[in-house]
Tab-separated table of C-alpha atoms in Angstrom:
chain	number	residue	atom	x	y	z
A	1	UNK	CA	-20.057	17.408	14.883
A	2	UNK	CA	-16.334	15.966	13.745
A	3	UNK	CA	-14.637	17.332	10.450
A	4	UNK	CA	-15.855	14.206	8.305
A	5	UNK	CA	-19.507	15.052	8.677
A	6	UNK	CA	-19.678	18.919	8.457
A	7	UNK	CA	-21.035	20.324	4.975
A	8	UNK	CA	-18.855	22.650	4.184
A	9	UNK	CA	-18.880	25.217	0.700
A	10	UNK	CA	-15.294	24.614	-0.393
A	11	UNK	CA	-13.591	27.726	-0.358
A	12	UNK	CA	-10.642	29.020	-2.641
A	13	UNK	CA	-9.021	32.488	-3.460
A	14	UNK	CA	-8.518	33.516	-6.886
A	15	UNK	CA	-4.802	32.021	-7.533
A	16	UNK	CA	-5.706	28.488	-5.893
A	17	UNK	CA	-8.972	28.420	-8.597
A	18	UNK	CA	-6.018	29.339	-11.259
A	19	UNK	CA	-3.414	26.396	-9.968
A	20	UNK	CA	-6.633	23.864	-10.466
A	21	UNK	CA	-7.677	25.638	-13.631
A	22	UNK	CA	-4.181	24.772	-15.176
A	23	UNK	CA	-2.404	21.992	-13.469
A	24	UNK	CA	-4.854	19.793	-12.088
A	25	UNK	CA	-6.201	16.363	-13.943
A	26	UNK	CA	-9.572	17.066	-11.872
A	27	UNK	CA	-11.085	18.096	-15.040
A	28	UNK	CA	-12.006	15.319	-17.319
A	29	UNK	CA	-10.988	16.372	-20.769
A	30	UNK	CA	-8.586	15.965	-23.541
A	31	UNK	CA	-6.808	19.347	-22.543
A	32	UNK	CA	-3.558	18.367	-20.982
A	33	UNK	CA	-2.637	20.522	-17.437
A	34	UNK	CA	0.414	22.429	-17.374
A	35	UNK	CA	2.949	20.386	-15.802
A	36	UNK	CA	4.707	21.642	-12.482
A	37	UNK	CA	8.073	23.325	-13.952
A	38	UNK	CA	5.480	24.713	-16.907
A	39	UNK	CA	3.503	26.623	-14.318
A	40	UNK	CA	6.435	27.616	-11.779
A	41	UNK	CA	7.654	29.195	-15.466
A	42	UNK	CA	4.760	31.450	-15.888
A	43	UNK	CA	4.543	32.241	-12.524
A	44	UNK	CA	8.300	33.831	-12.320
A	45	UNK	CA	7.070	35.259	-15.476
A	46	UNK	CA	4.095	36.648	-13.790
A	47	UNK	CA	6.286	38.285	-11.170
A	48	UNK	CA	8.922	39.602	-13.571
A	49	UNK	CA	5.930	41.496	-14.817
A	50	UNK	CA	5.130	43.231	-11.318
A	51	UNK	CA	2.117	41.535	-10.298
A	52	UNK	CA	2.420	38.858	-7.630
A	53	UNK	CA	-1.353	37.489	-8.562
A	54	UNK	CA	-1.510	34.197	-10.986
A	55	UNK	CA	-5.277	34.456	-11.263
A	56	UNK	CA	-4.911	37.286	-13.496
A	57	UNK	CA	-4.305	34.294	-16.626
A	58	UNK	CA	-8.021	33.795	-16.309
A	59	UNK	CA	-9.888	35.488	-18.711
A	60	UNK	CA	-6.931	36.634	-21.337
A	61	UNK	CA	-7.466	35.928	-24.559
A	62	UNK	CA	-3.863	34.681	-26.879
A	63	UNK	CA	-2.669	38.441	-27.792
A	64	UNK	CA	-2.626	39.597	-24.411
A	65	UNK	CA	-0.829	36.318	-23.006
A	66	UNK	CA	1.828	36.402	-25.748
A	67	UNK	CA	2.194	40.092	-24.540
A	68	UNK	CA	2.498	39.223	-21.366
A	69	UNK	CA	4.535	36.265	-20.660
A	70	UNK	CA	6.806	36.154	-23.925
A	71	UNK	CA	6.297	32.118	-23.816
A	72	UNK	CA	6.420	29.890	-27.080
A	73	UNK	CA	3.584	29.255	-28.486
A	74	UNK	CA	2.689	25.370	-28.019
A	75	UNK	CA	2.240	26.721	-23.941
A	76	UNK	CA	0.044	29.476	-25.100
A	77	UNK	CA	-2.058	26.899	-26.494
A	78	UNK	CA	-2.424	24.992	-23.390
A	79	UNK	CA	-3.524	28.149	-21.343
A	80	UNK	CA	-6.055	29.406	-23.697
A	81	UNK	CA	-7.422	25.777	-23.909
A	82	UNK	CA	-7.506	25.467	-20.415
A	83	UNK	CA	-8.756	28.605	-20.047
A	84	UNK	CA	-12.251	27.627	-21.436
A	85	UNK	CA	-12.949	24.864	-18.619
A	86	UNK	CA	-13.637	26.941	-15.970
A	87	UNK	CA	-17.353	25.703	-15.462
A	88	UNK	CA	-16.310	21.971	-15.713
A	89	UNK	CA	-13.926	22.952	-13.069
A	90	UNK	CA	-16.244	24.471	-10.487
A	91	UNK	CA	-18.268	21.114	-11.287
A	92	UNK	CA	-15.813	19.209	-10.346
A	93	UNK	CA	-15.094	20.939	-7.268
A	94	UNK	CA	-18.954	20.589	-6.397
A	95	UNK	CA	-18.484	16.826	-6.768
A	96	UNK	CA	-15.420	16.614	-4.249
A	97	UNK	CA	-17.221	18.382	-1.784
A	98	UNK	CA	-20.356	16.215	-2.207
A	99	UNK	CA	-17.941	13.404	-1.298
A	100	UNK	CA	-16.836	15.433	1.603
A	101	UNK	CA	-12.918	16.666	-0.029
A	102	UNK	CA	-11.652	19.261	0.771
A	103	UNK	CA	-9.075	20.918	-1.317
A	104	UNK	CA	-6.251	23.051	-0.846
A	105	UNK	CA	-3.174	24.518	-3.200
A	106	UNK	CA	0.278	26.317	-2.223
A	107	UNK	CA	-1.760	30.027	-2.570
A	108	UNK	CA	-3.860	29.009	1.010
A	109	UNK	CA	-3.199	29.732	4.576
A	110	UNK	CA	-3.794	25.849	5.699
A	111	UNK	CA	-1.322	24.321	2.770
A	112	UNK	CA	1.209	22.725	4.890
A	113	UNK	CA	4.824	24.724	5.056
A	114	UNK	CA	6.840	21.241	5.813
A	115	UNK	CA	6.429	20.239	2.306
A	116	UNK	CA	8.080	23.878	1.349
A	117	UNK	CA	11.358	21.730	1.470
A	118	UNK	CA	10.493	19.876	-1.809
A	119	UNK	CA	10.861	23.661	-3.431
A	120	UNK	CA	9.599	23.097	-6.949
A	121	UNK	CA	8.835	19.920	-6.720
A	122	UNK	CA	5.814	20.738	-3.862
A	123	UNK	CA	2.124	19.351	-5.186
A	124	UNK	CA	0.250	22.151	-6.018
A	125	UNK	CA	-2.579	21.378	-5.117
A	126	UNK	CA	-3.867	18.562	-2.309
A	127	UNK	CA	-7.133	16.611	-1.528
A	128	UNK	CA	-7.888	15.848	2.058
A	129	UNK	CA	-10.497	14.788	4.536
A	130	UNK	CA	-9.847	14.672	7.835
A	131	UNK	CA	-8.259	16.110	10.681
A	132	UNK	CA	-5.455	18.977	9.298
A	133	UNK	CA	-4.383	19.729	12.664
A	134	UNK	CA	-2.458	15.903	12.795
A	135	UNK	CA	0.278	18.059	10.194
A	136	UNK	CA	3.366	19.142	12.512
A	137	UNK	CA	7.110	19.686	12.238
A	138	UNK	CA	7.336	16.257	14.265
A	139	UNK	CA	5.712	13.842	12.121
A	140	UNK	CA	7.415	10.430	11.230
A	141	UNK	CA	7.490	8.357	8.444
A	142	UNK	CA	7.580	4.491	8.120
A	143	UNK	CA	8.181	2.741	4.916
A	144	UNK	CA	8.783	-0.722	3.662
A	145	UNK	CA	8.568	-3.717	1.321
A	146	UNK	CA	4.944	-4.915	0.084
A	147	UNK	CA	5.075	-8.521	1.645
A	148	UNK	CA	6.033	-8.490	5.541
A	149	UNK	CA	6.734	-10.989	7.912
A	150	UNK	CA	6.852	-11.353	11.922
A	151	UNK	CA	10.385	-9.940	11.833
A	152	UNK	CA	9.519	-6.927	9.350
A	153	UNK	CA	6.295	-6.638	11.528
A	154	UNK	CA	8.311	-6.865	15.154
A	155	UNK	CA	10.448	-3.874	14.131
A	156	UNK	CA	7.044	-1.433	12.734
A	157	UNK	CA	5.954	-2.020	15.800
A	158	UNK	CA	8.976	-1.027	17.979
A	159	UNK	CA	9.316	2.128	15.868
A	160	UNK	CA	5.135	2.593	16.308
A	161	UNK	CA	5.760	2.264	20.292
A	162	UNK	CA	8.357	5.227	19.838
A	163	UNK	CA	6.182	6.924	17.967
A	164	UNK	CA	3.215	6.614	20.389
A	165	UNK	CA	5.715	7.534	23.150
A	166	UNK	CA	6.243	10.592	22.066
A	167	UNK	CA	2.862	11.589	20.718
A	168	UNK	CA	3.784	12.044	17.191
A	169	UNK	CA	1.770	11.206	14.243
A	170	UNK	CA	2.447	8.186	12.069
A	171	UNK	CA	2.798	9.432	8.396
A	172	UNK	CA	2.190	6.065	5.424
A	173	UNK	CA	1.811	5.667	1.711
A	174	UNK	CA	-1.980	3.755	2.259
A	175	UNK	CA	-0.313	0.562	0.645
A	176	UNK	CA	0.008	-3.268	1.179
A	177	UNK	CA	2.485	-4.505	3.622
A	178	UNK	CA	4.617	-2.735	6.154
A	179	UNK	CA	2.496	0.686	5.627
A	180	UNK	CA	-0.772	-1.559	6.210
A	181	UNK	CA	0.226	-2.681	9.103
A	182	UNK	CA	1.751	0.333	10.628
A	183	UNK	CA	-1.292	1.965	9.598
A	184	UNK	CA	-3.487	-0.476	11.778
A	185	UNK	CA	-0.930	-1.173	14.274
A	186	UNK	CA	-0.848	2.516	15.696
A	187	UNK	CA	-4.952	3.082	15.311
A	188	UNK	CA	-5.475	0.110	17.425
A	189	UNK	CA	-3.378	1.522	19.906
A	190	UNK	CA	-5.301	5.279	19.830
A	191	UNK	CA	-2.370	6.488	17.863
A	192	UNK	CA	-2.886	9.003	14.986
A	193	UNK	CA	-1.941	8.486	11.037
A	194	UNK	CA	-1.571	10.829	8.198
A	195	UNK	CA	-1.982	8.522	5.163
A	196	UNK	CA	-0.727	10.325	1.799
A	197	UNK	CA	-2.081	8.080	-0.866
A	198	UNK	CA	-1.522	8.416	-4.965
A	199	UNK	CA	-4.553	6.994	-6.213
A	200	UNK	CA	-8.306	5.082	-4.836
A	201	UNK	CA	-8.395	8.107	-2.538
A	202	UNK	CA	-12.652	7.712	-2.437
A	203	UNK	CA	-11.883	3.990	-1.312
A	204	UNK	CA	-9.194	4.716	1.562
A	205	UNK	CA	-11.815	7.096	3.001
A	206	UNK	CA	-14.286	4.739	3.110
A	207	UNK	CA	-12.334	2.604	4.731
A	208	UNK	CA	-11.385	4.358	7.350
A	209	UNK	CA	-14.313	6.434	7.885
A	210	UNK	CA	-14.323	5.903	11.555
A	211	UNK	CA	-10.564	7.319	11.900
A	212	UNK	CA	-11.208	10.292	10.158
A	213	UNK	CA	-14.597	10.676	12.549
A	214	UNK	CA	-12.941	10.663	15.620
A	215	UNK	CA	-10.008	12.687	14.345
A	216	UNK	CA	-7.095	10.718	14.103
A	217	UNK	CA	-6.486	10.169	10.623
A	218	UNK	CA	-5.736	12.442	7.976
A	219	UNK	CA	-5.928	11.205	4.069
A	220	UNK	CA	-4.015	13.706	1.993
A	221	UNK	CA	-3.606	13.000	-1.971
A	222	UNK	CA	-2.152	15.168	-4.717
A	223	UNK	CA	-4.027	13.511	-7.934
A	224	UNK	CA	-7.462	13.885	-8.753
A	225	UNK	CA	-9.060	11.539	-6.109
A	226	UNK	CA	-10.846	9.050	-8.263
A	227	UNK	CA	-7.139	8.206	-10.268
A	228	UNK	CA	-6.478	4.608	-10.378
A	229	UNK	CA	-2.912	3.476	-9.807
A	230	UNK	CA	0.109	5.157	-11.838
A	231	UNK	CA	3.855	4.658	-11.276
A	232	UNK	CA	5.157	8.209	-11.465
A	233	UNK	CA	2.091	9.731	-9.636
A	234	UNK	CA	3.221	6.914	-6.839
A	235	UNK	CA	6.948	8.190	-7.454
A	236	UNK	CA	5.994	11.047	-6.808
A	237	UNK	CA	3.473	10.683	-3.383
A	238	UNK	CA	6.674	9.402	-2.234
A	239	UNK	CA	9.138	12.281	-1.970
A	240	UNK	CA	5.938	14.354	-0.387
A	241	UNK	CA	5.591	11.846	2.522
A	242	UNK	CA	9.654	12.692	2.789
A	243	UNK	CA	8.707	16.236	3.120
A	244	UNK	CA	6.180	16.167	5.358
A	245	UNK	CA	8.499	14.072	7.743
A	246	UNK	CA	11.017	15.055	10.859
A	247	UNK	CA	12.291	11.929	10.205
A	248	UNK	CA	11.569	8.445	7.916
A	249	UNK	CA	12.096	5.100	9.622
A	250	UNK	CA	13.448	2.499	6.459
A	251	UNK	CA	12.251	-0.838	7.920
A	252	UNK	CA	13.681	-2.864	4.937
A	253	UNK	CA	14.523	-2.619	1.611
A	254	UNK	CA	16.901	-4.364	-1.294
A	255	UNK	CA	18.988	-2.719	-3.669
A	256	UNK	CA	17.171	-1.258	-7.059
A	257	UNK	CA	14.522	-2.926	-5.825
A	258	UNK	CA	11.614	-0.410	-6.504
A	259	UNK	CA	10.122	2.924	-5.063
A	260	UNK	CA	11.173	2.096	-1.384
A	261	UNK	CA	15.042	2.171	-2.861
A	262	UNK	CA	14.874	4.783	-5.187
A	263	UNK	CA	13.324	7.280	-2.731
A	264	UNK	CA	15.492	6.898	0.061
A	265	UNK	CA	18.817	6.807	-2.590
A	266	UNK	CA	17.065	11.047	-3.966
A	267	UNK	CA	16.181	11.660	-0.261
A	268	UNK	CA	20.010	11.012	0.731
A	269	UNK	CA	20.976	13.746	-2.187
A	270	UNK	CA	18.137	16.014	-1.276
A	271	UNK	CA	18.016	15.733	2.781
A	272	UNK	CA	14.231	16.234	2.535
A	273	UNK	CA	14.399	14.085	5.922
A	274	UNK	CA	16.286	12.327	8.310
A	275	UNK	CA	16.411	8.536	7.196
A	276	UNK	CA	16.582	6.086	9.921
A	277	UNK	CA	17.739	2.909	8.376
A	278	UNK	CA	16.332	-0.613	11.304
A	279	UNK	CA	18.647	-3.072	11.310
A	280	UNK	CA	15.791	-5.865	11.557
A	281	UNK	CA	16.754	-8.171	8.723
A	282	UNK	CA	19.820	-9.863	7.112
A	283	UNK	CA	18.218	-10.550	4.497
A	284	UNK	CA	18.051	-7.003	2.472
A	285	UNK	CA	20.856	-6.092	1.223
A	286	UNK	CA	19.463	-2.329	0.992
A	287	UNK	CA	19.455	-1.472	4.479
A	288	UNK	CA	23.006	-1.866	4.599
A	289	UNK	CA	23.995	0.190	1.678
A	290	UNK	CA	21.768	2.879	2.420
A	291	UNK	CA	23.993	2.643	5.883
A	292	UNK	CA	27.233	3.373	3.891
A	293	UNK	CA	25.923	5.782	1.862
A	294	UNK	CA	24.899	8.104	4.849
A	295	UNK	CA	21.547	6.850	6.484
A	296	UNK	CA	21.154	6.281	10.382
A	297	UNK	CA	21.498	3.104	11.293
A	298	UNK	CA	18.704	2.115	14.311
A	299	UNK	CA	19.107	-1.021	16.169
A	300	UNK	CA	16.776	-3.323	17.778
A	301	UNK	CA	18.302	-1.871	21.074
A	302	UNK	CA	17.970	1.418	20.286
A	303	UNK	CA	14.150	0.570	19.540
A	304	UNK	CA	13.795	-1.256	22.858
A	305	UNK	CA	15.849	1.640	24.965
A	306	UNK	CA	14.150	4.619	26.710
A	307	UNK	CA	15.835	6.514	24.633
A	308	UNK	CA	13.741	9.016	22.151
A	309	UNK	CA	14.099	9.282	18.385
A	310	UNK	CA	16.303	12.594	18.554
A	311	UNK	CA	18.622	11.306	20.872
A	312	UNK	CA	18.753	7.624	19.040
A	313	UNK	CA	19.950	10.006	16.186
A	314	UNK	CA	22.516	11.465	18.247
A	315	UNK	CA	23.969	8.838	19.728
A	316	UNK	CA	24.106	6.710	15.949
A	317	UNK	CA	25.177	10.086	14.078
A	318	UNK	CA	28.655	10.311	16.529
A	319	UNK	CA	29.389	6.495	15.810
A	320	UNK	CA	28.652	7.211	11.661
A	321	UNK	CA	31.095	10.647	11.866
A	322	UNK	CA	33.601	8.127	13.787
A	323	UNK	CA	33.467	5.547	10.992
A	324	UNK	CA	36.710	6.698	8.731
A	325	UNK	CA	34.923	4.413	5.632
A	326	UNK	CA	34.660	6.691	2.331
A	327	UNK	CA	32.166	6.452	-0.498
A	328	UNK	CA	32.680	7.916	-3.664
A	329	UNK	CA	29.303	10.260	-3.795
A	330	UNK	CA	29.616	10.732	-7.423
A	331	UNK	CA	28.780	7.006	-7.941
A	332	UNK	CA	25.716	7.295	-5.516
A	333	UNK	CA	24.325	9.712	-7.059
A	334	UNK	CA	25.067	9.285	-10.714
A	335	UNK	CA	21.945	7.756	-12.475
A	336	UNK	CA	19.516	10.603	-10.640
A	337	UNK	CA	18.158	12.638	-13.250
A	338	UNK	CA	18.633	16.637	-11.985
């Protein structure tokens, strides 16, 4: 029986119930979640304490939180408000799991350590169905504009035939254009995809329901699963496909030209992963300044060459360090809010 059809209780310790009890927008009600910094707050506050066990919120009424965690009180007030939704919460959690989700938070064995790299900016908690085992220390990325054309499309697929080569997984965002067809590209060709999505999670499944039977795919989301489209939660879906890369292969992109851009401008700050910048089209005038700025540059015959991903990195990393041109980092950098 394959992971997609067993019927399985979800199980949770007591701090991952906590995270969802808090932070999560599973819960449909007017009770806004604690927001990420918010909760990595009262969790050093927690351990300042002596106790290394977050669950122990649920349950305490105002006096014993103010004594405590020594918070102001508008966060109190969240807390104790949240505090009372525990039964809408296990509800909740009964209707992922009749949709076959599964859910797992930084407190449980299976969360996966590459996205420890994002430090506090980690998701909390993820949704998934499908095969967990496709999350390694190999994986590679593949992003791109929303329109693609046979060019954009010739160089996916050169990177997907490296990718196959060396029996890595594909990691995409689930959205139109160069993900799409990556996506389909490397399934065709009995190649495996981990498919981080921000929003129609129910939908992508569905879709791909005969991936995620035979083990190949993996859907992962960090938003409740039946979310509709937001810009920050896609922001945001972003930087974790960064994390859970080796490396991220930038087929094209234009300057300040959207999420593509501004993600692989905080990854060069952050070095969440290795960007790999193709040199497949004139035409976007991205590519090249992500180039100067400190991303790999990847030819066409680098792509076509026997030669694997680490050691295309090698051999482009010695001609970069050669390449006496210098950027003012200051001015890279400048309009990223820390």
């Amino acid at each position: 029986m394959s992971a997609m059809e067993k019927k399985t209780t979800i199980k949770l310790n007591l701090n991952s119930l906590a995270v969802i009890l808090y932070t999560s927008d599973l819960i449909p009600t007017k009770e806004g979640p604690l927001t990420n910094d918010e909760w990595y707050a009262i969790e050093k506050r927690i351990k300042d304490t002596g106790r290394d066990d977050v669950s122990s919120l649920i349950g305490m009424n105002r006096e014993a939180l103010m004594l405590l965690l020594d918070i102001d009180n508008m966060l109190i007030d969240k807390i104790v408000a949240r505090s009372t939704l525990l039964a809408d919460m296990i509800h909740s959690l009964h209707n992922l799991e009749n949709e076959g989700i599964h859910v797992t938070t930084k407190y449980e064995d299976n969360y996966p350590s590459e996205l420890y790299c994002l430090n506090n900016r980690m998701p909390l908690i993820l949704y998934y169905v499908g095969n967990m085992d496709l999350i390694k220390d190999n994986n590679v990325s593949v992003v791109g504009p929303h329109v693609n054309n046979r060019t954009l499309n010739f160089a996916t697929k050169s990177v997907i035939n490296k990718v196959l080569e060396e029996e890595r997984t594909l990691i995409t965002c689930g959205i139109k254009g160069i993900d799409e067809y990556a996506t389909r590209s490397i399934l065709k060709m009995g190649g495996s995809v981990i498919m981080f999505v921000a929003d129609h999670m129910l939908d992508k499944i569905r879709l791909n329901k005969r991936y995620l039977r035979d083990g190949h795919m993996l859907i992962l989301c960090a938003v409740d699963p039946y979310a509709y489209f937001d810009v920050t939660n896609s922001l945001d879906r972003n930087i974790y496909v960064c994390g859970l890369s080796k490396e991220q292969f930038i087929i094209a992109t234009n300057v300040n030209s959207g999420a593509v851009w501004f993600t692989s401008v905080q990854n060069l700050h952050y070095h969440w992963t290795t960007p790999l910048v193709v040199d497949a089209s004139p035409y976007y005038n991205g590519n090249l300044r992500l180039i100067e700025m400190g991303a790999i540059r990847v030819s066409k015959d680098d792509l076509a060459s026997p030669l694997d991903i680490e050691h295309i990195i090698m051999k482009n990393r010695i001609v970069n360090e050669e390449d006496d041109t210098e950027i003012d980092q200051m001015t890279i950098f400048e309009f990223i809010e820390e």
